[in-house]
Tab-separated table of C-alpha atoms and ligand atoms in Angstrom:
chain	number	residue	atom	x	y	z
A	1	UNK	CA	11.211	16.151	-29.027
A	2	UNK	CA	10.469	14.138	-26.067
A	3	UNK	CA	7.017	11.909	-26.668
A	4	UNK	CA	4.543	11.366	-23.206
A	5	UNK	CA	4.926	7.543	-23.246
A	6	UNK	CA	1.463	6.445	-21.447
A	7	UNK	CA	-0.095	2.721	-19.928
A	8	UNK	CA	-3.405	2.090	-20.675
A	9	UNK	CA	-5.371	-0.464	-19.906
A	10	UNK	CA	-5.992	-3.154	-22.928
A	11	UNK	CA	-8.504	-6.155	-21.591
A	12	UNK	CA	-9.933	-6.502	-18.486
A	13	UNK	CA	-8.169	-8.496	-15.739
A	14	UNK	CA	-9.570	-12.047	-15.676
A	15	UNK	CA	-7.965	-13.431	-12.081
A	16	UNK	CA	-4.389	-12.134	-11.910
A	17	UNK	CA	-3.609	-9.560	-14.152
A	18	UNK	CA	-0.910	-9.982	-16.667
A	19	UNK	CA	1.086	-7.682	-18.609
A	20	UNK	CA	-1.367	-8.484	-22.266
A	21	UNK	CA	-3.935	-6.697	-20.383
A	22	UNK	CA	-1.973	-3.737	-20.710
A	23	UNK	CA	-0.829	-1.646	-23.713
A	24	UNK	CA	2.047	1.189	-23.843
A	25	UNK	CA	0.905	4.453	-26.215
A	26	UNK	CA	2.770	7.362	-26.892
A	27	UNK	CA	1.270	10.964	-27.284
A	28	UNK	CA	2.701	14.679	-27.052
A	29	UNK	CA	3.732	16.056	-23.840
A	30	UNK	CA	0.563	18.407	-23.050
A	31	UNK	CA	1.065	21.747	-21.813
A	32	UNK	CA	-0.143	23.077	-18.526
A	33	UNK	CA	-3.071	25.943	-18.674
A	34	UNK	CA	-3.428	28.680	-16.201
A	35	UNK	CA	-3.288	26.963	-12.680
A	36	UNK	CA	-1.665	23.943	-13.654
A	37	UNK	CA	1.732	22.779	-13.880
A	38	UNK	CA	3.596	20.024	-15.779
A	39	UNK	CA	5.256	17.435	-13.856
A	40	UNK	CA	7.629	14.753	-14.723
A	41	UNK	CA	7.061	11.524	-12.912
A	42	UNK	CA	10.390	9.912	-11.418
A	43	UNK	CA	8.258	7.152	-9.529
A	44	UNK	CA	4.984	4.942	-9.730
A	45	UNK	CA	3.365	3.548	-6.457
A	46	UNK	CA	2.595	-0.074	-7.214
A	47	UNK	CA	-0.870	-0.361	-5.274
A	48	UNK	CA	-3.136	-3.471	-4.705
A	49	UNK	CA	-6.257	-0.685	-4.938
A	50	UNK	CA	-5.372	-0.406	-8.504
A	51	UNK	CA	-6.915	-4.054	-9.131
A	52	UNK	CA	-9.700	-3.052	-7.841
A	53	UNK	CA	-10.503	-0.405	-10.836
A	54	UNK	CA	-9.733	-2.752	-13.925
A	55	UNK	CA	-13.039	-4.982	-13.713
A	56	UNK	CA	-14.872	-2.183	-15.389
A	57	UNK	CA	-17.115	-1.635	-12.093
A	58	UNK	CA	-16.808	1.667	-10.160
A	59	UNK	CA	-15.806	1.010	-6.422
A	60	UNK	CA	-15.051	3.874	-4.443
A	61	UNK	CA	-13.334	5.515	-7.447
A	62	UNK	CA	-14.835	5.125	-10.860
A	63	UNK	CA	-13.387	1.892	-12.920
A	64	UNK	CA	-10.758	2.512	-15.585
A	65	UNK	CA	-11.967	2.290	-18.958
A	66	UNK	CA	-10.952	0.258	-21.791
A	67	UNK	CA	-8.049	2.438	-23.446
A	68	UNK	CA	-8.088	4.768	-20.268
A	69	UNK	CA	-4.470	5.361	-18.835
A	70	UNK	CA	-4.175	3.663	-15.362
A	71	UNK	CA	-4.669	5.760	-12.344
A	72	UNK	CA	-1.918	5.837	-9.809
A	73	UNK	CA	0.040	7.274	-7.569
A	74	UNK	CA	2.909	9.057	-8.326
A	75	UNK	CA	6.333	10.878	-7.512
A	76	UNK	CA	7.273	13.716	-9.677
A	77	UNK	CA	9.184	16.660	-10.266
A	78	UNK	CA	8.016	19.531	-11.413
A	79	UNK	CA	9.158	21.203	-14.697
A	80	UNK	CA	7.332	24.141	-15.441
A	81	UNK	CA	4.641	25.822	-13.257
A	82	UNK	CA	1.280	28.148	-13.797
A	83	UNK	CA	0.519	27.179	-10.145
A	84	UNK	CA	1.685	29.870	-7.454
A	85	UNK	CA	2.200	26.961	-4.591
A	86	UNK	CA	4.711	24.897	-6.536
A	87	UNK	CA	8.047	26.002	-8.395
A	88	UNK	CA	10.142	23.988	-11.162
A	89	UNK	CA	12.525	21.091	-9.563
A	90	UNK	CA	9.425	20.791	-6.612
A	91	UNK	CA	8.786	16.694	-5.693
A	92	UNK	CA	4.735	16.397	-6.221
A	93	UNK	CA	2.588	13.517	-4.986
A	94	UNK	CA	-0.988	12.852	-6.318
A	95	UNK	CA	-3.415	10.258	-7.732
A	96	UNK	CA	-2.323	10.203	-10.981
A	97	UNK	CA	-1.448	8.052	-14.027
A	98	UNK	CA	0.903	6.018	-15.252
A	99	UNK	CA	2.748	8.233	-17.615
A	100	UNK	CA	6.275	10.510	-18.108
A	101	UNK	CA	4.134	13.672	-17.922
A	102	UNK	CA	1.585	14.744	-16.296
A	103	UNK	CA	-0.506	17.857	-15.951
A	104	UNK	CA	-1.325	18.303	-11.879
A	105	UNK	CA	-3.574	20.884	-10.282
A	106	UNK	CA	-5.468	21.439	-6.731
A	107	UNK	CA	-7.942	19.306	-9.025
A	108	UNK	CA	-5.292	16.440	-8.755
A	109	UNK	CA	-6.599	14.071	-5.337
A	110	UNK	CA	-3.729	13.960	-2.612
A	111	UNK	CA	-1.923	16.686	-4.640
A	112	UNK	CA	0.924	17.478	-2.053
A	113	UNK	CA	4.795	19.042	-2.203
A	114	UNK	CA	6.817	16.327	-0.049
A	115	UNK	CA	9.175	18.352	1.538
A	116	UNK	CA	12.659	15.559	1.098
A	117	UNK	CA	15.216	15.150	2.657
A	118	UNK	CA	18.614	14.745	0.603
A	119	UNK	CA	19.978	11.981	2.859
A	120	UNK	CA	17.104	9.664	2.147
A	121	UNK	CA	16.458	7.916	-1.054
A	122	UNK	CA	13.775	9.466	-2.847
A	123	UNK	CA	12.294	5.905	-3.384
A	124	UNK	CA	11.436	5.591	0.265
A	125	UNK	CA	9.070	8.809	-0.233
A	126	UNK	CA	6.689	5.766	-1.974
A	127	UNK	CA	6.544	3.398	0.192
A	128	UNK	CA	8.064	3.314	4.283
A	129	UNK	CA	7.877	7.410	4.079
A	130	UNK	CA	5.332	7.339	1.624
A	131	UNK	CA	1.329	5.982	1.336
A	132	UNK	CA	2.312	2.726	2.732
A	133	UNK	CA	4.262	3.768	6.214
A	134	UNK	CA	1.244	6.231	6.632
A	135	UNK	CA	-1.376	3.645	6.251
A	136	UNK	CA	0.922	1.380	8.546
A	137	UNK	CA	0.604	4.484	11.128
A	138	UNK	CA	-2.899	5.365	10.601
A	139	UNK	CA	-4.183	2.337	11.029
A	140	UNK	CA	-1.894	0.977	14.423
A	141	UNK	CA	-2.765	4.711	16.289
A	142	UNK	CA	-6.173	5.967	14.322
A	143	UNK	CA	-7.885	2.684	14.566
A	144	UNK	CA	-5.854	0.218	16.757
A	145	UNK	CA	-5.002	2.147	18.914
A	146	UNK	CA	-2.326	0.030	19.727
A	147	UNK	CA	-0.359	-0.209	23.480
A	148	UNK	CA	2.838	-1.185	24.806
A	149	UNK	CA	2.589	-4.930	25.469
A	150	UNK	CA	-0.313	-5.770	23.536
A	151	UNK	CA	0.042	-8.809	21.060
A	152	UNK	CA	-0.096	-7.801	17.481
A	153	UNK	CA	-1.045	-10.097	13.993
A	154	UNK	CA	-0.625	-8.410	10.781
A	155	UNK	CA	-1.167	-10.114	7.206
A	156	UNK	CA	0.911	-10.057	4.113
A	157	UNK	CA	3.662	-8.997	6.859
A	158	UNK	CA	6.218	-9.102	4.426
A	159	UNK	CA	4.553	-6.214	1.770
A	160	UNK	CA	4.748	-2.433	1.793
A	161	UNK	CA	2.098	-1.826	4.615
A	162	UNK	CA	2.563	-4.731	6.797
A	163	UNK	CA	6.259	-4.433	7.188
A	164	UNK	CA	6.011	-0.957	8.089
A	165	UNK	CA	2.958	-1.650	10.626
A	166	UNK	CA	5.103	-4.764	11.946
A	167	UNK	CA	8.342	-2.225	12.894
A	168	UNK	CA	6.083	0.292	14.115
A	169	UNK	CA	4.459	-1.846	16.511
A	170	UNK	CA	7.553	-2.915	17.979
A	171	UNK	CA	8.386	-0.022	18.264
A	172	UNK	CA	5.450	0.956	20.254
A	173	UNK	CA	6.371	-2.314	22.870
A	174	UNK	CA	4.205	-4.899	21.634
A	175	UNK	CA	4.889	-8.276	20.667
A	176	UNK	CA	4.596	-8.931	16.560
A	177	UNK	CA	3.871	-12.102	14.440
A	178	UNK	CA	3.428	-12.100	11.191
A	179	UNK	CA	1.894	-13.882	8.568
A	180	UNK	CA	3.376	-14.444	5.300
A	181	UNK	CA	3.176	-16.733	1.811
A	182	UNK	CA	7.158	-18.029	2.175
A	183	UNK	CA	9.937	-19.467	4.040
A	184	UNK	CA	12.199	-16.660	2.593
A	185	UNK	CA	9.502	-13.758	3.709
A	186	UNK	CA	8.826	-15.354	7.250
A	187	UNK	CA	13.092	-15.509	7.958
A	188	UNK	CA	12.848	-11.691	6.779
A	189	UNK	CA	10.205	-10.726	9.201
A	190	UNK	CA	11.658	-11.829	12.149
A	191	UNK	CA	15.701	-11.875	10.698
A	192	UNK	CA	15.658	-7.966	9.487
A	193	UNK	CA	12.379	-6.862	10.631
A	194	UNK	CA	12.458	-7.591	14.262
A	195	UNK	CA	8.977	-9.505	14.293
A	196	UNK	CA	9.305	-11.585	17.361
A	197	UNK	CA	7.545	-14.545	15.049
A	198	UNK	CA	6.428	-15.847	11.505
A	199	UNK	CA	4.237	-17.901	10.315
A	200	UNK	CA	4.428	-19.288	6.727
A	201	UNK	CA	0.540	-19.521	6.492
A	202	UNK	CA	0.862	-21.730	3.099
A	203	UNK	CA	2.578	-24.300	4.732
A	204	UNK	CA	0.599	-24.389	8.167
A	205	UNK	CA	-1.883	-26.736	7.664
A	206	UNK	CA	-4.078	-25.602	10.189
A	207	UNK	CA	-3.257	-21.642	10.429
A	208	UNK	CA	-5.814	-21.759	13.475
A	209	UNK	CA	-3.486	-23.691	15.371
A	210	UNK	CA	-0.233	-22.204	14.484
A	211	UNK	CA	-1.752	-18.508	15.112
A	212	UNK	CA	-2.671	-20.224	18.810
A	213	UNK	CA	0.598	-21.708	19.512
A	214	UNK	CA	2.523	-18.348	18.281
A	215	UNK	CA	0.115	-16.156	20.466
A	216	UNK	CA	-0.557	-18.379	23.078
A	217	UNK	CA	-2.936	-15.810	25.467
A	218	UNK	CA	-4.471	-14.491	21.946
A	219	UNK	CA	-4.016	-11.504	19.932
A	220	UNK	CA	-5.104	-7.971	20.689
A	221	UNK	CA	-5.052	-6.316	17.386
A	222	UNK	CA	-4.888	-7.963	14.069
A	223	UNK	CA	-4.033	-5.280	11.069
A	224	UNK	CA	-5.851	-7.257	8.258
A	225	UNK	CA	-4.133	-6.832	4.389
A	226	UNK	CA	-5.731	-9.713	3.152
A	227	UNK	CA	-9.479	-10.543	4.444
A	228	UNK	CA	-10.947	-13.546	3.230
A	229	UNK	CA	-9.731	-17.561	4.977
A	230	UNK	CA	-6.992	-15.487	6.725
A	231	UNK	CA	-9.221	-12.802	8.493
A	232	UNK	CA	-11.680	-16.681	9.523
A	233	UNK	CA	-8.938	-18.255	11.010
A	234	UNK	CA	-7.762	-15.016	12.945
A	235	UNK	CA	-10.938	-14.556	14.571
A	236	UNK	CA	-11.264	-17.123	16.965
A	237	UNK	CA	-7.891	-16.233	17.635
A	238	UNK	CA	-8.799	-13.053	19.141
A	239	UNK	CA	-8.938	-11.632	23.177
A	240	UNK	CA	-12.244	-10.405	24.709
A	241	UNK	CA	-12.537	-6.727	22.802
A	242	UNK	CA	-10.052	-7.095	20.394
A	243	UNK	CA	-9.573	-4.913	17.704
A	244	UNK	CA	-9.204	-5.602	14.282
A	245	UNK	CA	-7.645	-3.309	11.808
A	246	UNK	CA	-9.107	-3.732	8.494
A	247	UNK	CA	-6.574	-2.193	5.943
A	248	UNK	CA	-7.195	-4.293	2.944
A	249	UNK	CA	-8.982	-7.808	1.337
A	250	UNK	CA	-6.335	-8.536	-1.266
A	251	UNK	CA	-7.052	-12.234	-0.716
A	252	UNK	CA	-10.624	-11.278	-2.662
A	253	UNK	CA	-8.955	-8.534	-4.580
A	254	UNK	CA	-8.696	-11.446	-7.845
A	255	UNK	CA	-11.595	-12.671	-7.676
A	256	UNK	CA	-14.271	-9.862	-6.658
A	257	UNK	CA	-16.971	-11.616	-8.255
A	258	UNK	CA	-16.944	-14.731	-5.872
A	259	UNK	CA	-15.243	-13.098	-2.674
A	260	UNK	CA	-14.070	-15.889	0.407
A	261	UNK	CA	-17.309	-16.700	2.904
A	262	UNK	CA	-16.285	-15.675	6.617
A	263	UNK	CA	-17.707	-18.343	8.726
A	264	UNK	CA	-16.682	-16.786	12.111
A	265	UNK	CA	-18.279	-13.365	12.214
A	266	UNK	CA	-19.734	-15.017	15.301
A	267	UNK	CA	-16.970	-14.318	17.362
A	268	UNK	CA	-17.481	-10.451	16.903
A	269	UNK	CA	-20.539	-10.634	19.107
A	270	UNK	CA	-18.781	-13.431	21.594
A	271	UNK	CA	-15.616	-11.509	21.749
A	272	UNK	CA	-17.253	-8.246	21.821
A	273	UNK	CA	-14.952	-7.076	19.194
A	274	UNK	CA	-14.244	-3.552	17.051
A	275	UNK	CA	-13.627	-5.025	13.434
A	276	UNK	CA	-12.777	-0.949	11.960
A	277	UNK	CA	-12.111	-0.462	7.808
A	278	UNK	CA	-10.010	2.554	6.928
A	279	UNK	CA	-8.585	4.548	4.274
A	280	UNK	CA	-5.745	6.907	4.131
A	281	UNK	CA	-7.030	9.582	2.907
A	282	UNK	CA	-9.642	10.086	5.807
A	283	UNK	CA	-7.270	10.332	8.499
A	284	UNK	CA	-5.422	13.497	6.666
A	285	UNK	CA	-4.961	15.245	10.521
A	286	UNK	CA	-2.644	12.526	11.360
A	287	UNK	CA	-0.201	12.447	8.463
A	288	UNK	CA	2.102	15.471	10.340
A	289	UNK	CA	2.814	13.514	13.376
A	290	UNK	CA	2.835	10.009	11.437
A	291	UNK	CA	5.680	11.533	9.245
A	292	UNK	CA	7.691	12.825	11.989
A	293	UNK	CA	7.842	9.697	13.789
A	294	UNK	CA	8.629	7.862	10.007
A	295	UNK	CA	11.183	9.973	9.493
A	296	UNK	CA	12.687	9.637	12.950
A	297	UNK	CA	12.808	6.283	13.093
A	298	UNK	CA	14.257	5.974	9.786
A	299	UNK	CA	16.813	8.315	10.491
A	300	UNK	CA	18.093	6.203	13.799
A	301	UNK	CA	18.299	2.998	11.502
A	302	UNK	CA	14.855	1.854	13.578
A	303	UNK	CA	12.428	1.509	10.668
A	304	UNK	CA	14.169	-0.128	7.395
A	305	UNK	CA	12.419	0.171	4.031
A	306	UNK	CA	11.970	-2.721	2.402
A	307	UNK	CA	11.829	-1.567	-1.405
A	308	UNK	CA	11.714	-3.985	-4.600
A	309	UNK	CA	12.180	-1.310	-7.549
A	310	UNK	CA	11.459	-1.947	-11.329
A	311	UNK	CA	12.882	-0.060	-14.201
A	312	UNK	CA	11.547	1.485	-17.027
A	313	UNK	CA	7.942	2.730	-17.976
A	314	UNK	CA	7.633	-0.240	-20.194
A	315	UNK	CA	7.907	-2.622	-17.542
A	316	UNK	CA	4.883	-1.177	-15.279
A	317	UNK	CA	2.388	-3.760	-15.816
A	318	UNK	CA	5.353	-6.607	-15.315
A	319	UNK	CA	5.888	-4.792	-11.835
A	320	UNK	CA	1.984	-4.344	-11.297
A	321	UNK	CA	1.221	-8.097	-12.246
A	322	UNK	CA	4.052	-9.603	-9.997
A	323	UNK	CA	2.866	-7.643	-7.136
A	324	UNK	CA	-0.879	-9.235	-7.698
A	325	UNK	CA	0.563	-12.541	-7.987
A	326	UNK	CA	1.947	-12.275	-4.385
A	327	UNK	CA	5.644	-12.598	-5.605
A	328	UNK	CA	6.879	-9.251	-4.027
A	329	UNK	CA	8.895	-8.343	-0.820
A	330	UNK	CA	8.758	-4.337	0.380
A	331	UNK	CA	7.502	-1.868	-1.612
A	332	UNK	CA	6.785	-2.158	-5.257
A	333	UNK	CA	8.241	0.518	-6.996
A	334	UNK	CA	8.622	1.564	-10.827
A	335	UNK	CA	11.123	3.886	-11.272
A	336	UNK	CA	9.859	5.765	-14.553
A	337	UNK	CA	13.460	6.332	-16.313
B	1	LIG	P1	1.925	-5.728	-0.533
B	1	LIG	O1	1.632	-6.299	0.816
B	1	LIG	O2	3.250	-5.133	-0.787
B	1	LIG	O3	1.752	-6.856	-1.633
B	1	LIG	C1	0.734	-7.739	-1.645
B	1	LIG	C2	0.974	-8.993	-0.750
B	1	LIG	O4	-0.300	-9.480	-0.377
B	1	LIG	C3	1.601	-10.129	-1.509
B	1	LIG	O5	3.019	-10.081	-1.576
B	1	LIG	C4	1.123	-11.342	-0.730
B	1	LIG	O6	1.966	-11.604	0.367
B	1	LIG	C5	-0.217	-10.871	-0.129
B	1	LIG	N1	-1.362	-11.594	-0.710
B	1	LIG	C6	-2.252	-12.311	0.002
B	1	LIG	N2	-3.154	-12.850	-0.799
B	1	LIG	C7	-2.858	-12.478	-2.058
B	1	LIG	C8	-3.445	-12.725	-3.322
B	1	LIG	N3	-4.542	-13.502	-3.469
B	1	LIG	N4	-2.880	-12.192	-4.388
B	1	LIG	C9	-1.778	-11.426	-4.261
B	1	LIG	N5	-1.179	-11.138	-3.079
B	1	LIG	C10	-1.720	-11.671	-1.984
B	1	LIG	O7	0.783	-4.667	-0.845
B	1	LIG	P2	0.506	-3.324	-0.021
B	1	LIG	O8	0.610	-2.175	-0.928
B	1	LIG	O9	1.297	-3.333	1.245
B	1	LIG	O10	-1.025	-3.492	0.363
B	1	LIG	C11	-1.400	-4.371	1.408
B	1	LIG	C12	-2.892	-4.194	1.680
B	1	LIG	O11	-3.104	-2.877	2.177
B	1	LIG	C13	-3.757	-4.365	0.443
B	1	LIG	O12	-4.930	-5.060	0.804
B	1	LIG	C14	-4.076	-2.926	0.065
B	1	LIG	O13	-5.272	-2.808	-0.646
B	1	LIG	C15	-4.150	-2.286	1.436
B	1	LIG	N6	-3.972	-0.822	1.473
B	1	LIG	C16	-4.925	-0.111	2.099
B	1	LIG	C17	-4.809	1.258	2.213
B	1	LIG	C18	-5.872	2.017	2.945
B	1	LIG	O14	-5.891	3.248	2.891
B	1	LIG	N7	-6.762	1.331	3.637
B	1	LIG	C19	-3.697	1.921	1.654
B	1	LIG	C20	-2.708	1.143	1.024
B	1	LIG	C21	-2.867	-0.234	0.934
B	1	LIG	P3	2.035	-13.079	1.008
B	1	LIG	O15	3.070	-13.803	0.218
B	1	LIG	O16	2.409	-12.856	2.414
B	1	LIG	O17	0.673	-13.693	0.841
């Protein structure tokens, strides 16, 4: 009999989580009432967000609760079905949890059949072709509304959303530097990426200076992943109206008690510039086009996926607490089995 082998969370977080403040439990696979169906779950979507609900504070979902199983995206397949829209051997997305099975419904958030292609690893269905390319989309067209020659800055360049959003704006024609916390993920950025610079912002000692000497007549649009001393140097870096794309503080996302002072909001008012926060799921009328052009660009060999995939359920919070300690490149994946 196969058990329902489940993560829950043990002790809250303090700083950067480690894999003690998790626990593994296993329980019966439930069956699925009328209307529901039970779903297998190939893959786990590692996502910064998920910090966010282990302090035991609601933000805009409710907190996890000691003992509660963490909340996550997911990839699945579908085994058996109650629900008319979705047959066994289906791929399923949704909000869910960190377990082997699940029980999905239209009351699952994001619940959605991802139509896949066979040529194209399912993996890449989590992050380039997945949540993170879409957010990398939403947020260049939705909010950016990024042109061809504009000059582009985007934050933890090397990650899931940034190095999609740094191959999508070249490929829209503008000019891309990103930041990142190594040597080894600046020489990716511009080596396989096609970012036309880097900037190891650890080592700069003034990042100020080395954002002005890499963008010499300032930056446009800067697609913010980390808030916080990053977001107060990039300010003053900005042109008259720019637009900054605020996807994400993860800077903070340790340490939300005491969260980084900005000390240049001034130059919103001087600079007369659109400083816009977003999240995915608001921007649900884009997703059709965003995919097409994903897939697309994949498919040329224009867009690669950066992916750094864990095995094994049991290893989940090792993969979670790796990605909050700023040690991953690509998308951080746990492949269930
Ligand atoms: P990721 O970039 O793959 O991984 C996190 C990266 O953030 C790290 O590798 C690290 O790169 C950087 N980082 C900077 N400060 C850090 C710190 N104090 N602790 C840990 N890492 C730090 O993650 P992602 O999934 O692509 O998410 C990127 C951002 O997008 C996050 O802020 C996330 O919340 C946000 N997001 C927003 C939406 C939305 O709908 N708005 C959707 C998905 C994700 P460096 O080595 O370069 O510092």
């Amino acid at each position: 009999m196969p058990v329902n082998r489940r993560i829950i969370l043990r002790a809250h977080p303090d700083g950067v989580p480690k894999p003690a403040d998790f626990a593994m439990i296993e329980e019966a696979v439930p069956v699925p009432g009328p209307g529901e169906m039970l779903v297998r779950n190939r893959y786990f979507s590692m996502e910064p967000a998920i910090r966010g609900w282990l302090d035991g504070k609601d933000n805009y979902f409710t907190a996890i609760p000691l003992g509660g199983v963490i909340r996550g995206p997911t990839l699945g397949q579908v085994i058996t079905s109650n629900h008319p829209g979705f047959q066994p051997g289906d791929h399923v997305w949704g909000l869910n949890q960190w377990e082997d099975f699940s029980i999905l419904s239209d009351q699952t958030i994001l619940l959605e059949k991802l139509d896949v292609s066979p040529d194209i690893p399912l993996s890449h269905y989590v992050g380039a072709l997945g949540p993170s390319g879409l957010t990398a989309y939403v947020g260049l067209h939705d909010v950016g509304r990024i042109s061809e020659g504009e000059t582009v800055v985007i934050s933890a360049a090397a990650g899931a959303v940034g190095s999609v959003a740094g191959q999508i704006a070249r490929l829209r024609g503008a000019r891309v530097v990103g930041l990142a916390g190594s040597d080894e993920k600046a020489a990716i950025l511009t080596g396989r990426l096609g970012f036309h610079a880097a900037i190891n912002y650890r080592k700069a000692s003034d990042l100020g200076a080395a954002i002005a000497d890499a963008c010499p007549a300032g930056v446009d649009i800067y697609f913010d992943n980390v808030g916080g001393r990053t977001l107060d140097a990039m300010l003053p870096r900005m042109r008259d109206f720019g637009r900054i794309i605020c996807c994400g503080m993860i800077s903070d996302y340790n340490n939300q008690a005491t969260p980084t002072p900005v000390h240049n909001l001034w130059q919103v008012v001087a600079k007369q510039l659109t400083l816009r926060g977003f999240l995915l799921f608001s921007h649900m009328e884009t997703l059709p086009q965003a995919r097409r052009d994903l897939h697309q660009w994949a498919a040329a060999g224009e867009l690669v996926a950066l992916e750094n995939i864990t095995h094994g359920i049991a290893n989940a919070p090792d993969s979670f607490c790796r990605l909050m300690a700023g040690e991953t490149v690509g998308k951080t994946v746990l492949e269930v089995d």
